[in-house]
Amino acid sequence: MKITTTITLRIGQPGAYEYVAPGTPVNLPNEEAEYLVSRGFSIQEPSKSSKSTDLIDAIMDAIDDLKPDAFGKDGKPLVKAIEEILGQDISRSNRDKAWDAYQCLTRDER
């Protein structure tokens, strides 16, 4: 399991210890990682799918804030306009996923 330390950890075998500074991501066996998380010595890293979902949600929120001129001829929001709101680069693929989800939500609200 991938965790991020909140304290300096000593990992490894006797004679070959390695020190991991606070804030450093590290992979550990699940049992060890879960113990460290339960004691507050580390936090569990969000999975990639969680990060992806968070980004899609952020893009959908940004789409909601776009002005009418921030949409292309195809009717989709412009990637650059979304990036300006978010302050980070996004891919067309993520824009398209968020746009599809946004349209489904707005359709359901009608």
PDB file of C-alpha atoms in Angstrom:
ATOM      1  CA  MET A   1       0.000   0.000   0.000  1.00  0.00           C
ATOM      2  CA  LYS A   2       1.275   3.459  -0.802  1.00  0.00           C
ATOM      3  CA  ILE A   3       1.348   5.857   2.149  1.00  0.00           C
ATOM      4  CA  THR A   4       2.857   9.251   2.893  1.00  0.00           C
ATOM      5  CA  THR A   5       4.730   9.545   6.162  1.00  0.00           C
ATOM      6  CA  THR A   6       3.894  12.197   8.742  1.00  0.00           C
ATOM      7  CA  ILE A   7       6.968  11.347  10.848  1.00  0.00           C
ATOM      8  CA  THR A   8      10.452  10.057  10.073  1.00  0.00           C
ATOM      9  CA  LEU A   9      10.121   6.295   9.577  1.00  0.00           C
ATOM     10  CA  ARG A  10      12.811   3.673   9.859  1.00  0.00           C
ATOM     11  CA  ILE A  11      12.080   0.871   7.416  1.00  0.00           C
ATOM     12  CA  GLY A  12      13.946  -2.219   6.289  1.00  0.00           C
ATOM     13  CA  GLN A  13      15.839  -4.996   7.989  1.00  0.00           C
ATOM     14  CA  PRO A  14      18.369  -4.728  10.837  1.00  0.00           C
ATOM     15  CA  GLY A  15      21.685  -3.593   9.454  1.00  0.00           C
ATOM     16  CA  ALA A  16      20.028  -2.206   6.318  1.00  0.00           C
ATOM     17  CA  TYR A  17      17.613   0.359   7.711  1.00  0.00           C
ATOM     18  CA  GLU A  18      16.460   3.214   5.542  1.00  0.00           C
ATOM     19  CA  TYR A  19      15.034   6.444   6.930  1.00  0.00           C
ATOM     20  CA  VAL A  20      12.029   8.019   5.243  1.00  0.00           C
ATOM     21  CA  ALA A  21      11.468  11.737   5.883  1.00  0.00           C
ATOM     22  CA  PRO A  22       8.006  13.139   6.709  1.00  0.00           C
ATOM     23  CA  GLY A  23       5.912  13.875   3.636  1.00  0.00           C
ATOM     24  CA  THR A  24       7.609  11.190   1.563  1.00  0.00           C
ATOM     25  CA  PRO A  25       5.479   8.614  -0.285  1.00  0.00           C
ATOM     26  CA  VAL A  26       6.535   5.005   0.336  1.00  0.00           C
ATOM     27  CA  ASN A  27       5.176   1.548  -0.535  1.00  0.00           C
ATOM     28  CA  LEU A  28       4.821  -0.857   2.394  1.00  0.00           C
ATOM     29  CA  PRO A  29       3.088  -4.182   2.955  1.00  0.00           C
ATOM     30  CA  ASN A  30      -0.621  -3.581   3.631  1.00  0.00           C
ATOM     31  CA  GLU A  31      -0.514  -4.688   7.276  1.00  0.00           C
ATOM     32  CA  GLU A  32       2.363  -2.339   8.137  1.00  0.00           C
ATOM     33  CA  ALA A  33       0.859   0.537   6.194  1.00  0.00           C
ATOM     34  CA  GLU A  34      -2.565   0.116   7.819  1.00  0.00           C
ATOM     35  CA  TYR A  35      -0.951   0.072  11.276  1.00  0.00           C
ATOM     36  CA  LEU A  36       0.961   3.310  10.562  1.00  0.00           C
ATOM     37  CA  VAL A  37      -2.171   4.994   9.196  1.00  0.00           C
ATOM     38  CA  SER A  38      -4.237   3.889  12.232  1.00  0.00           C
ATOM     39  CA  ARG A  39      -1.616   5.372  14.593  1.00  0.00           C
ATOM     40  CA  GLY A  40      -1.477   8.664  12.649  1.00  0.00           C
ATOM     41  CA  PHE A  41       2.127   8.138  11.581  1.00  0.00           C
ATOM     42  CA  SER A  42       1.166   8.266   7.909  1.00  0.00           C
ATOM     43  CA  ILE A  43      -1.728   8.898   5.556  1.00  0.00           C
ATOM     44  CA  GLN A  44      -2.934   6.632   2.799  1.00  0.00           C
ATOM     45  CA  GLU A  45      -2.285   7.890  -0.704  1.00  0.00           C
ATOM     46  CA  PRO A  46      -5.460   8.322  -2.743  1.00  0.00           C
ATOM     47  CA  SER A  47      -5.738   5.878  -5.608  1.00  0.00           C
ATOM     48  CA  LYS A  48      -5.297   7.067  -9.175  1.00  0.00           C
ATOM     49  CA  SER A  49      -8.986   6.572  -9.827  1.00  0.00           C
ATOM     50  CA  SER A  50      -9.762   8.836  -6.863  1.00  0.00           C
ATOM     51  CA  LYS A  51      -7.421  11.524  -8.197  1.00  0.00           C
ATOM     52  CA  SER A  52      -8.962  11.172 -11.644  1.00  0.00           C
ATOM     53  CA  THR A  53     -12.469  11.463 -10.211  1.00  0.00           C
ATOM     54  CA  ASP A  54     -11.457  14.572  -8.260  1.00  0.00           C
ATOM     55  CA  LEU A  55     -10.090  16.152 -11.445  1.00  0.00           C
ATOM     56  CA  ILE A  56     -13.259  15.339 -13.405  1.00  0.00           C
ATOM     57  CA  ASP A  57     -15.350  16.881 -10.602  1.00  0.00           C
ATOM     58  CA  ALA A  58     -13.169  20.005 -10.638  1.00  0.00           C
ATOM     59  CA  ILE A  59     -13.517  20.290 -14.416  1.00  0.00           C
ATOM     60  CA  MET A  60     -17.302  19.961 -14.119  1.00  0.00           C
ATOM     61  CA  ASP A  61     -17.328  22.775 -11.542  1.00  0.00           C
ATOM     62  CA  ALA A  62     -15.213  24.896 -13.879  1.00  0.00           C
ATOM     63  CA  ILE A  63     -17.582  24.207 -16.788  1.00  0.00           C
ATOM     64  CA  ASP A  64     -20.399  25.529 -14.638  1.00  0.00           C
ATOM     65  CA  ASP A  65     -18.483  28.833 -14.290  1.00  0.00           C
ATOM     66  CA  LEU A  66     -17.666  29.293 -17.996  1.00  0.00           C
ATOM     67  CA  LYS A  67     -18.987  32.189 -20.019  1.00  0.00           C
ATOM     68  CA  PRO A  68     -20.786  31.477 -23.330  1.00  0.00           C
ATOM     69  CA  ASP A  69     -17.734  32.511 -25.396  1.00  0.00           C
ATOM     70  CA  ALA A  70     -15.636  29.789 -23.698  1.00  0.00           C
ATOM     71  CA  PHE A  71     -17.190  27.072 -25.857  1.00  0.00           C
ATOM     72  CA  GLY A  72     -15.948  25.896 -29.241  1.00  0.00           C
ATOM     73  CA  LYS A  73     -17.840  25.447 -32.501  1.00  0.00           C
ATOM     74  CA  ASP A  74     -18.448  21.818 -31.540  1.00  0.00           C
ATOM     75  CA  GLY A  75     -20.303  23.010 -28.433  1.00  0.00           C
ATOM     76  CA  LYS A  76     -17.690  21.673 -26.013  1.00  0.00           C
ATOM     77  CA  PRO A  77     -15.949  23.901 -23.493  1.00  0.00           C
ATOM     78  CA  LEU A  78     -12.485  25.053 -24.530  1.00  0.00           C
ATOM     79  CA  VAL A  79      -9.663  23.294 -22.727  1.00  0.00           C
ATOM     80  CA  LYS A  80      -7.780  26.592 -22.297  1.00  0.00           C
ATOM     81  CA  ALA A  81     -10.803  28.218 -20.646  1.00  0.00           C
ATOM     82  CA  ILE A  82     -11.083  25.379 -18.138  1.00  0.00           C
ATOM     83  CA  GLU A  83      -7.338  25.461 -17.483  1.00  0.00           C
ATOM     84  CA  GLU A  84      -7.531  29.169 -16.701  1.00  0.00           C
ATOM     85  CA  ILE A  85     -10.179  28.536 -14.051  1.00  0.00           C
ATOM     86  CA  LEU A  86      -8.416  25.512 -12.545  1.00  0.00           C
ATOM     87  CA  GLY A  87      -4.910  26.914 -12.763  1.00  0.00           C
ATOM     88  CA  GLN A  88      -3.570  23.614 -14.130  1.00  0.00           C
ATOM     89  CA  ASP A  89      -3.271  21.777 -17.418  1.00  0.00           C
ATOM     90  CA  ILE A  90      -5.900  19.205 -18.361  1.00  0.00           C
ATOM     91  CA  SER A  91      -6.215  16.798 -21.263  1.00  0.00           C
ATOM     92  CA  ARG A  92      -8.917  16.844 -23.924  1.00  0.00           C
ATOM     93  CA  SER A  93      -9.808  13.343 -22.784  1.00  0.00           C
ATOM     94  CA  ASN A  94     -10.514  14.533 -19.231  1.00  0.00           C
ATOM     95  CA  ARG A  95     -12.424  17.517 -20.596  1.00  0.00           C
ATOM     96  CA  ASP A  96     -14.556  15.153 -22.686  1.00  0.00           C
ATOM     97  CA  LYS A  97     -15.255  12.845 -19.710  1.00  0.00           C
ATOM     98  CA  ALA A  98     -16.241  15.814 -17.566  1.00  0.00           C
ATOM     99  CA  TRP A  99     -18.332  17.307 -20.376  1.00  0.00           C
ATOM    100  CA  ASP A 100     -20.254  14.038 -20.855  1.00  0.00           C
ATOM    101  CA  ALA A 101     -20.879  13.756 -17.105  1.00  0.00           C
ATOM    102  CA  TYR A 102     -21.864  17.435 -16.924  1.00  0.00           C
ATOM    103  CA  GLN A 103     -24.391  17.006 -19.720  1.00  0.00           C
ATOM    104  CA  CYS A 104     -25.889  13.952 -18.006  1.00  0.00           C
ATOM    105  CA  LEU A 105     -26.269  15.887 -14.764  1.00  0.00           C
ATOM    106  CA  THR A 106     -27.843  18.905 -16.399  1.00  0.00           C
ATOM    107  CA  ARG A 107     -30.187  16.649 -18.358  1.00  0.00           C
ATOM    108  CA  ASP A 108     -31.300  14.965 -15.113  1.00  0.00           C
ATOM    109  CA  GLU A 109     -32.012  18.326 -13.466  1.00  0.00           C
ATOM    110  CA  ARG A 110     -34.501  19.380 -16.134  1.00  0.00           C
TER     111      ARG A 110
END
